[in-house]
Amino acid sequence: MATKRQELQTLEHDRAWFESDVLERFTRYVQINTTSDRRNTITPSSEGQRALAELLAKELRAIGISDIYLNDHCYLIASLPATPGCETVPSVGFLAHLDTSPDISGESVVPVVHREYDGAKLALGHGYELDPADSPPLVDYVGDTIVTSDGSTLLGADDKAGIAEIMTAGAYLARTPELRHGPVELVFTPDEEIGRGMDRFPLRRLQSRFCYTMDGGLEGSIEPECFNAYRVHVTITGQVIHPGYARGKLVNANTVASEFVAALPRSESPEATDGRYGFYCPVEMRGGLGSAEIDLIIRDFDMSVVERRLAFLESLARSLENKFPGVEIVLESEQQYRNMLPEINCNPQILELVKTAIRALGIEPRISSIRGGTDGARLTEMGVPTPNVFCGAQNLHGRYEWVAVRAMVAAAKTVTNIVLALADEHG
Ligand SMILES: [Zn+2]
């Protein structure tokens, strides 16, 4: 049965409702301390994440979404059922993470709402100022509302902007029954910032065969690509003897370890690369005369380049064994995550949908690559392609973090439009 196509939302459509709903949610969520804790091996690593997940579950019920799964590890999946006639439309999911970065305090965050931004420096509080010269995207929001912290903490827009946007879109769909849509899943996860966000993900509870993480930056940006990432652990075993009687006998593991690191190509280091160029990076060294260890990470968008780097490390180890007879060098490599682009490209509709959703807002989508990984990359590996979409957060993981309300509205409407466009294609 052919049904009439639904009009996608523009930025103006119900704008006042979107602005106040997303801003109200956002300022409420950032006040809950959800800093994750690297030293805690329990999931979630901090109790504040549970408090936020429970608040979200309560708010979801209040907006009429009753199918809520929330487990002890703080994974929350809320399902909005299809509207009548749209039961066969594929399910789609939207993800955001509950925690904030442990690199700066997230305790007692005081959100400061700067209305009608005039383009000048913004006074945060505690003597700190946000200067548009250091954060050029600010000038795109003159006349708009900007939210910052009071300078004493981070803001937590990464990723509470994403949470607020998904919640606002869910609330809008729930309160606007005339909009046709298939099943929609709102998914909130713990401990992304400490790299454990997908460790205990309840994949079997997720119906959607593709999703979007709302965890990117600039308004209009889509990130379907991330690094391929490997960790390499190098163990160097030397020959120990009293240093006073060591001539011709000692093989000092520290000496070999420092040669190993010095032999890494400087032009392929994080500090010498950007854009599409990847790198080697020694992240930690420990050593003594008898043994030394080096932890390295390898990153590149192109898997064949990663393989070339792994082969280089192996041949470097063998050549140092020749140079320092008696030393033994063992390499152990482990994949951390991989570039999600090949999987996402298997279903071109995933990117087309989000581009259509953003274009309807009068914004030209920008495709870029993440020089890192995301929970979406891990989910993609589990078989659920999940590109990253903007949430509007800027200057992440620091006191100068900010977000514009217009960008949050655009992201909430991107979610809404994806859902509407999907129903149109399959309804
Ligand atoms: Zn994030």
Coordinates of C-alpha atoms and ligand atoms in Angstrom, one line a residue:
M1 CA 0.0 0.0 0.0
A2 CA 1.5 3.3 -1.1
T3 CA 1.3 6.0 1.6
K4 CA 1.9 9.7 1.3
R5 CA 5.5 10.7 2.0
Q6 CA 6.0 12.6 5.2
E7 CA 7.6 15.9 5.2
L8 CA 10.9 15.9 6.9
Q9 CA 11.5 18.5 9.6
T10 CA 13.2 21.8 9.0
L11 CA 15.0 23.7 11.7
E12 CA 12.0 26.0 12.1
H13 CA 9.4 23.3 12.6
D14 CA 8.3 23.4 16.3
R15 CA 11.6 25.1 17.0
A16 CA 10.6 26.7 20.3
W17 CA 9.5 23.3 21.7
F18 CA 12.8 21.6 20.6
E19 CA 14.9 24.4 22.0
S20 CA 13.3 24.4 25.4
D21 CA 13.1 20.6 25.7
V22 CA 16.6 19.9 24.7
L23 CA 18.1 22.7 26.8
E24 CA 16.1 21.7 29.9
R25 CA 17.2 18.1 29.6
F26 CA 20.8 18.9 28.9
T27 CA 21.2 21.3 31.8
R28 CA 19.6 18.7 34.1
Y29 CA 21.8 15.8 32.9
V30 CA 25.1 17.6 33.2
Q31 CA 24.5 18.3 36.9
I32 CA 24.8 14.6 37.6
N33 CA 28.4 13.6 38.1
T34 CA 29.1 10.7 35.8
T35 CA 32.9 10.9 35.5
S36 CA 34.1 7.4 34.7
D37 CA 36.9 5.8 36.8
R38 CA 39.8 3.9 35.1
R39 CA 40.9 2.3 38.3
N40 CA 37.5 0.7 39.0
T41 CA 37.0 -2.5 37.0
I42 CA 33.3 -2.8 37.8
T43 CA 30.8 -1.7 35.1
P44 CA 29.6 1.0 35.5
S45 CA 32.8 2.4 36.9
S46 CA 31.0 5.2 38.8
E47 CA 27.7 5.3 40.6
G48 CA 26.7 8.6 39.1
Q49 CA 26.2 6.8 35.8
R50 CA 23.6 4.6 37.4
A51 CA 21.8 7.7 38.8
L52 CA 21.7 9.2 35.3
A53 CA 20.5 5.9 33.7
E54 CA 17.7 5.6 36.4
L55 CA 16.7 9.2 35.8
L56 CA 16.5 8.6 32.0
A57 CA 14.3 5.5 32.6
K58 CA 12.0 7.5 34.7
E59 CA 11.8 10.3 32.1
L60 CA 11.2 7.8 29.3
R61 CA 8.2 6.4 31.2
A62 CA 6.9 9.9 31.7
I63 CA 7.0 10.5 28.0
G64 CA 5.1 7.3 27.4
I65 CA 7.9 4.9 26.4
S66 CA 7.3 1.9 28.6
D67 CA 9.5 -0.8 27.0
I68 CA 12.7 -0.1 28.9
Y69 CA 15.5 -2.5 29.5
L70 CA 18.1 -1.3 32.2
N71 CA 20.5 -3.9 33.5
D72 CA 23.0 -3.9 36.5
H73 CA 25.8 -2.7 34.2
C74 CA 23.9 0.3 33.3
Y75 CA 23.0 -0.5 29.7
L76 CA 19.7 1.1 28.9
I77 CA 17.7 0.2 25.8
A78 CA 14.3 1.9 25.4
S79 CA 12.1 0.8 22.5
L80 CA 9.5 3.0 20.8
P81 CA 7.1 0.7 19.0
A82 CA 6.2 1.2 15.3
T83 CA 3.1 3.2 14.6
P84 CA 0.2 1.3 13.1
G85 CA 1.1 0.2 9.5
C86 CA 4.8 0.6 10.0
E87 CA 5.6 -2.7 11.7
T88 CA 7.7 -3.9 8.9
V89 CA 9.9 -0.8 8.7
P90 CA 13.4 -1.8 9.9
S91 CA 14.3 -0.8 13.5
V92 CA 16.9 1.9 14.0
G93 CA 18.9 2.7 17.1
F94 CA 20.5 5.9 18.5
L95 CA 23.4 5.7 21.0
A96 CA 25.0 8.0 23.5
H97 CA 27.3 7.4 26.5
L98 CA 26.4 8.2 30.1
D99 CA 29.9 8.9 31.4
T100 CA 32.2 11.9 31.1
S101 CA 36.0 12.0 30.8
P102 CA 38.0 11.4 33.9
D103 CA 40.7 13.9 32.6
I104 CA 39.0 16.8 34.3
S105 CA 36.5 17.1 37.2
G106 CA 32.8 16.5 36.5
E107 CA 31.7 17.1 40.0
S108 CA 29.0 19.8 40.8
V109 CA 28.9 21.0 37.2
V110 CA 27.2 24.4 37.0
P111 CA 25.8 24.9 33.4
V112 CA 25.9 28.5 32.4
V113 CA 23.4 29.5 29.7
H114 CA 24.6 32.5 27.6
R115 CA 21.6 33.8 25.6
E116 CA 22.0 35.9 22.5
Y117 CA 25.7 35.4 22.1
D118 CA 27.3 38.6 20.8
G119 CA 30.4 37.2 19.2
A120 CA 32.8 38.4 22.0
K121 CA 34.7 36.5 24.6
L122 CA 32.4 34.5 26.9
A123 CA 33.1 34.9 30.7
L124 CA 32.6 31.4 32.2
G125 CA 33.3 32.2 35.8
H126 CA 36.3 31.7 38.1
G127 CA 38.3 34.1 35.8
Y128 CA 38.1 31.9 32.8
E129 CA 37.1 33.2 29.3
L130 CA 36.1 31.3 26.2
D131 CA 37.8 33.2 23.3
P132 CA 36.3 32.7 19.8
A133 CA 39.9 33.1 18.5
D134 CA 40.6 29.8 20.1
S135 CA 37.3 28.2 19.1
P136 CA 36.4 29.6 15.7
P137 CA 33.1 27.6 15.3
L138 CA 31.6 30.0 18.0
V139 CA 31.2 32.8 15.5
D140 CA 28.6 30.6 13.6
Y141 CA 26.4 31.0 16.7
V142 CA 26.2 34.8 17.1
G143 CA 22.7 35.6 18.3
D144 CA 22.1 32.0 19.5
T145 CA 22.3 30.4 23.0
I146 CA 25.6 28.9 24.1
V147 CA 26.0 26.6 27.1
T148 CA 29.3 26.4 29.0
S149 CA 30.4 25.3 32.5
D150 CA 31.3 27.9 35.1
G151 CA 35.0 27.2 34.4
S152 CA 35.7 25.0 37.4
T153 CA 34.7 21.7 35.7
L154 CA 34.1 20.3 32.2
L155 CA 30.6 20.8 30.9
G156 CA 29.9 17.2 29.9
A157 CA 28.3 18.0 26.5
D158 CA 30.4 14.9 25.5
D159 CA 28.1 13.1 25.5
K160 CA 25.1 14.5 27.5
A161 CA 24.3 16.6 24.5
G162 CA 23.9 13.3 22.6
I163 CA 21.7 11.9 25.4
A164 CA 19.5 15.1 25.5
E165 CA 19.1 15.1 21.7
I166 CA 18.0 11.4 21.6
M167 CA 15.6 11.9 24.5
T168 CA 14.1 15.0 22.9
A169 CA 13.6 13.2 19.6
G170 CA 12.0 10.3 21.5
A171 CA 9.7 12.7 23.4
Y172 CA 8.8 14.4 20.1
L173 CA 7.9 11.2 18.4
A174 CA 5.9 10.0 21.4
R175 CA 3.9 13.3 21.6
T176 CA 3.3 13.5 17.9
P177 CA 1.3 10.4 17.1
E178 CA 0.5 11.5 13.5
L179 CA 4.1 10.9 12.5
R180 CA 4.6 7.5 11.0
H181 CA 7.7 5.5 12.1
G182 CA 9.1 2.0 12.5
P183 CA 10.6 0.7 15.8
V184 CA 13.1 3.0 17.3
E185 CA 15.6 2.1 20.0
L186 CA 17.2 4.7 22.3
V187 CA 20.4 3.3 23.7
F188 CA 22.6 4.6 26.6
T189 CA 25.8 3.0 27.6
P190 CA 28.4 3.4 30.4
D191 CA 32.2 3.9 30.4
E192 CA 32.9 4.9 26.9
E193 CA 35.6 7.4 27.9
I194 CA 37.7 4.6 29.5
G195 CA 37.3 2.4 26.5
R196 CA 35.0 -0.2 28.0
G197 CA 31.7 1.0 26.7
M198 CA 31.0 -2.0 24.6
D199 CA 32.6 -4.7 26.8
R200 CA 29.3 -5.9 28.3
F201 CA 26.9 -4.6 25.7
P202 CA 23.7 -6.7 25.7
L203 CA 23.7 -7.3 21.9
R204 CA 20.9 -9.8 22.1
R205 CA 18.6 -7.2 23.4
L206 CA 19.2 -4.9 20.5
Q207 CA 16.7 -5.3 17.6
S208 CA 18.2 -2.7 15.3
R209 CA 20.5 -4.0 12.6
F210 CA 22.1 -0.5 12.2
C211 CA 22.5 2.5 14.6
Y212 CA 23.9 5.9 14.9
T213 CA 26.1 7.2 17.8
M214 CA 25.3 10.9 18.6
D215 CA 28.8 11.6 19.8
G216 CA 30.5 13.7 17.1
G217 CA 31.3 17.4 17.0
L218 CA 30.4 20.1 14.6
E219 CA 26.8 20.6 13.4
G220 CA 26.3 18.7 10.2
S221 CA 29.2 16.3 10.6
I222 CA 29.0 12.6 10.0
E223 CA 32.0 10.3 10.8
P224 CA 31.6 6.9 9.1
E225 CA 35.3 6.1 9.5
C226 CA 37.8 5.6 12.3
F227 CA 41.3 4.2 12.8
N228 CA 42.3 0.6 12.7
A229 CA 44.0 0.2 16.1
Y230 CA 46.5 -2.3 17.4
R231 CA 48.4 -2.5 20.7
V232 CA 51.8 -4.1 20.6
H233 CA 53.6 -5.3 23.8
V234 CA 57.4 -5.7 23.4
T235 CA 59.3 -7.8 26.0
I236 CA 63.1 -7.5 25.9
T237 CA 65.1 -10.0 27.9
G238 CA 68.8 -9.2 28.3
Q239 CA 71.8 -10.9 30.0
V240 CA 72.5 -9.6 33.5
I241 CA 75.8 -9.6 35.4
H242 CA 77.4 -7.4 38.0
P243 CA 78.1 -4.1 36.1
G244 CA 81.7 -4.0 37.5
Y245 CA 82.5 -7.3 35.8
A246 CA 80.3 -7.0 32.8
R247 CA 82.7 -6.3 29.9
G248 CA 81.7 -8.4 27.0
K249 CA 79.0 -10.2 29.0
L250 CA 76.2 -7.8 30.0
V251 CA 73.4 -7.3 27.5
N252 CA 71.5 -4.4 28.9
A253 CA 67.7 -4.6 28.2
N254 CA 67.4 -0.8 28.8
T255 CA 69.9 -0.1 26.0
V256 CA 68.1 -2.3 23.6
A257 CA 64.7 -0.8 24.5
S258 CA 65.9 2.7 23.9
E259 CA 67.3 1.7 20.5
F260 CA 64.0 0.1 19.7
V261 CA 62.1 3.3 20.4
A262 CA 64.7 5.5 18.7
A263 CA 64.4 3.4 15.5
L264 CA 60.7 4.2 15.1
P265 CA 60.2 6.6 12.2
R266 CA 59.7 10.1 13.6
S267 CA 57.7 11.1 10.6
E268 CA 55.1 8.5 11.5
S269 CA 54.5 9.6 15.1
P270 CA 51.3 11.3 16.4
E271 CA 53.1 14.6 16.7
A272 CA 54.1 14.5 13.1
T273 CA 50.8 13.4 11.5
D274 CA 47.3 14.5 10.9
G275 CA 44.5 14.0 8.3
R276 CA 44.7 10.5 6.9
Y277 CA 48.2 9.7 8.1
G278 CA 48.5 7.1 10.8
F279 CA 51.4 6.5 13.3
Y280 CA 53.4 4.4 15.8
C281 CA 53.3 5.7 19.3
P282 CA 55.3 4.2 22.3
V283 CA 52.8 4.9 25.2
E284 CA 54.7 3.3 28.0
M285 CA 58.2 1.9 28.8
R286 CA 59.5 0.1 31.9
G287 CA 62.9 -1.4 32.3
G288 CA 65.9 -2.8 34.1
L289 CA 69.2 -4.4 33.1
G290 CA 67.7 -7.8 32.7
S291 CA 64.4 -7.0 31.1
A292 CA 62.4 -4.1 29.6
E293 CA 58.9 -3.7 28.3
I294 CA 57.5 -1.3 25.8
D295 CA 53.8 -0.7 25.0
L296 CA 53.1 0.7 21.6
I297 CA 50.0 1.6 19.8
I298 CA 49.6 1.6 16.0
R299 CA 46.9 3.5 14.2
D300 CA 45.9 3.9 10.5
F301 CA 42.8 4.1 8.4
D302 CA 44.2 1.7 5.9
M303 CA 44.6 -1.9 7.2
S304 CA 47.5 -2.7 4.8
V305 CA 49.5 0.2 6.3
V306 CA 48.9 -1.3 9.8
E307 CA 50.1 -4.6 8.5
R308 CA 53.2 -2.9 7.1
R309 CA 53.9 -1.3 10.5
L310 CA 53.5 -4.6 12.3
A311 CA 55.9 -6.2 9.9
F312 CA 58.4 -3.4 10.5
L313 CA 58.3 -3.9 14.3
E314 CA 59.0 -7.6 13.8
S315 CA 62.0 -6.9 11.5
L316 CA 63.3 -4.2 13.9
A317 CA 63.2 -6.8 16.7
R318 CA 65.2 -9.3 14.6
S319 CA 67.8 -6.8 13.6
L320 CA 68.3 -5.7 17.3
E321 CA 68.7 -9.3 18.2
N322 CA 71.5 -9.5 15.6
K323 CA 73.1 -6.3 16.9
F324 CA 73.0 -7.3 20.6
P325 CA 73.8 -11.1 20.7
G326 CA 72.1 -12.7 23.7
V327 CA 69.0 -10.5 23.8
E328 CA 65.6 -11.9 23.2
I329 CA 62.7 -9.7 21.9
V330 CA 59.2 -11.0 21.9
L331 CA 56.3 -9.0 20.3
E332 CA 52.6 -9.6 21.1
S333 CA 50.1 -7.6 19.1
E334 CA 46.4 -7.3 19.7
Q335 CA 43.7 -5.6 17.7
Q336 CA 41.8 -2.9 19.7
Y337 CA 39.2 -1.8 17.2
R338 CA 39.0 -1.5 13.5
N339 CA 37.9 1.0 10.8
M340 CA 34.1 0.7 10.5
L341 CA 33.9 2.2 7.0
P342 CA 34.0 -1.1 5.0
E343 CA 31.1 -2.5 7.0
I344 CA 29.1 0.8 6.7
N345 CA 29.7 0.9 3.0
C346 CA 28.1 -2.5 2.6
N347 CA 24.8 -0.8 3.2
P348 CA 24.9 2.6 1.5
Q349 CA 21.4 3.5 2.8
I350 CA 22.9 4.0 6.3
L351 CA 24.8 7.1 5.2
E352 CA 22.2 8.2 2.7
L353 CA 19.6 8.3 5.4
V354 CA 21.6 10.6 7.7
K355 CA 22.6 12.8 4.8
T356 CA 19.0 13.2 3.8
A357 CA 18.0 13.9 7.4
I358 CA 20.6 16.7 7.8
R359 CA 20.0 18.3 4.3
A360 CA 16.3 18.7 5.2
L361 CA 17.5 21.0 7.9
G362 CA 19.2 23.2 5.4
I363 CA 22.6 22.0 6.5
E364 CA 25.2 20.5 4.1
P365 CA 26.5 17.3 5.7
R366 CA 30.2 17.1 6.2
I367 CA 31.8 13.6 6.0
S368 CA 35.0 13.3 8.1
S369 CA 37.1 10.6 9.8
I370 CA 37.7 10.0 13.5
R371 CA 41.4 9.8 14.4
G372 CA 40.5 7.5 17.2
G373 CA 37.7 4.9 17.9
T374 CA 34.1 5.0 19.1
D375 CA 31.6 2.7 20.7
G376 CA 30.0 2.7 17.3
A377 CA 33.2 1.1 15.8
R378 CA 32.9 -1.7 18.4
L379 CA 29.2 -2.1 17.6
T380 CA 30.0 -2.2 13.9
E381 CA 32.4 -5.0 14.6
M382 CA 29.7 -6.9 16.4
G383 CA 27.7 -6.7 13.1
V384 CA 25.6 -3.6 13.7
P385 CA 27.0 -0.8 11.4
T386 CA 27.0 2.4 13.5
P387 CA 28.5 5.7 12.1
N388 CA 29.0 8.6 14.3
V389 CA 26.9 11.7 14.0
F390 CA 27.4 15.2 15.4
C391 CA 26.0 16.2 18.8
G392 CA 27.4 19.7 18.7
A393 CA 29.9 19.4 21.6
Q394 CA 33.1 21.4 21.2
N395 CA 36.4 21.6 23.1
L396 CA 35.9 18.2 24.7
H397 CA 37.4 17.0 27.9
G398 CA 38.2 20.4 29.3
R399 CA 36.9 23.5 31.1
Y400 CA 36.3 25.3 27.8
E401 CA 33.8 22.8 26.6
W402 CA 30.7 24.3 25.0
V403 CA 27.7 23.6 22.9
A404 CA 25.2 25.7 21.0
V405 CA 21.5 25.0 21.5
R406 CA 20.9 25.4 17.8
A407 CA 23.3 22.5 17.2
M408 CA 21.5 20.3 19.7
V409 CA 18.2 21.1 18.1
A410 CA 19.7 20.2 14.7
A411 CA 21.0 16.9 16.1
A412 CA 17.6 16.1 17.7
K413 CA 15.9 16.8 14.4
T414 CA 18.5 14.7 12.6
V415 CA 17.4 11.8 14.7
T416 CA 13.7 12.6 14.1
N417 CA 14.3 12.9 10.3
I418 CA 16.2 9.6 10.0
V419 CA 13.2 7.9 11.6
L420 CA 10.7 9.6 9.4
A421 CA 12.7 9.1 6.2
L422 CA 13.2 5.4 7.0
A423 CA 9.4 4.9 7.4
D424 CA 8.9 6.7 4.1
E425 CA 11.2 4.3 2.3
H426 CA 9.8 1.2 3.8
G427 CA 6.2 2.1 4.8
Ligands
ZN1 ZN 32.0 11.0 23.6

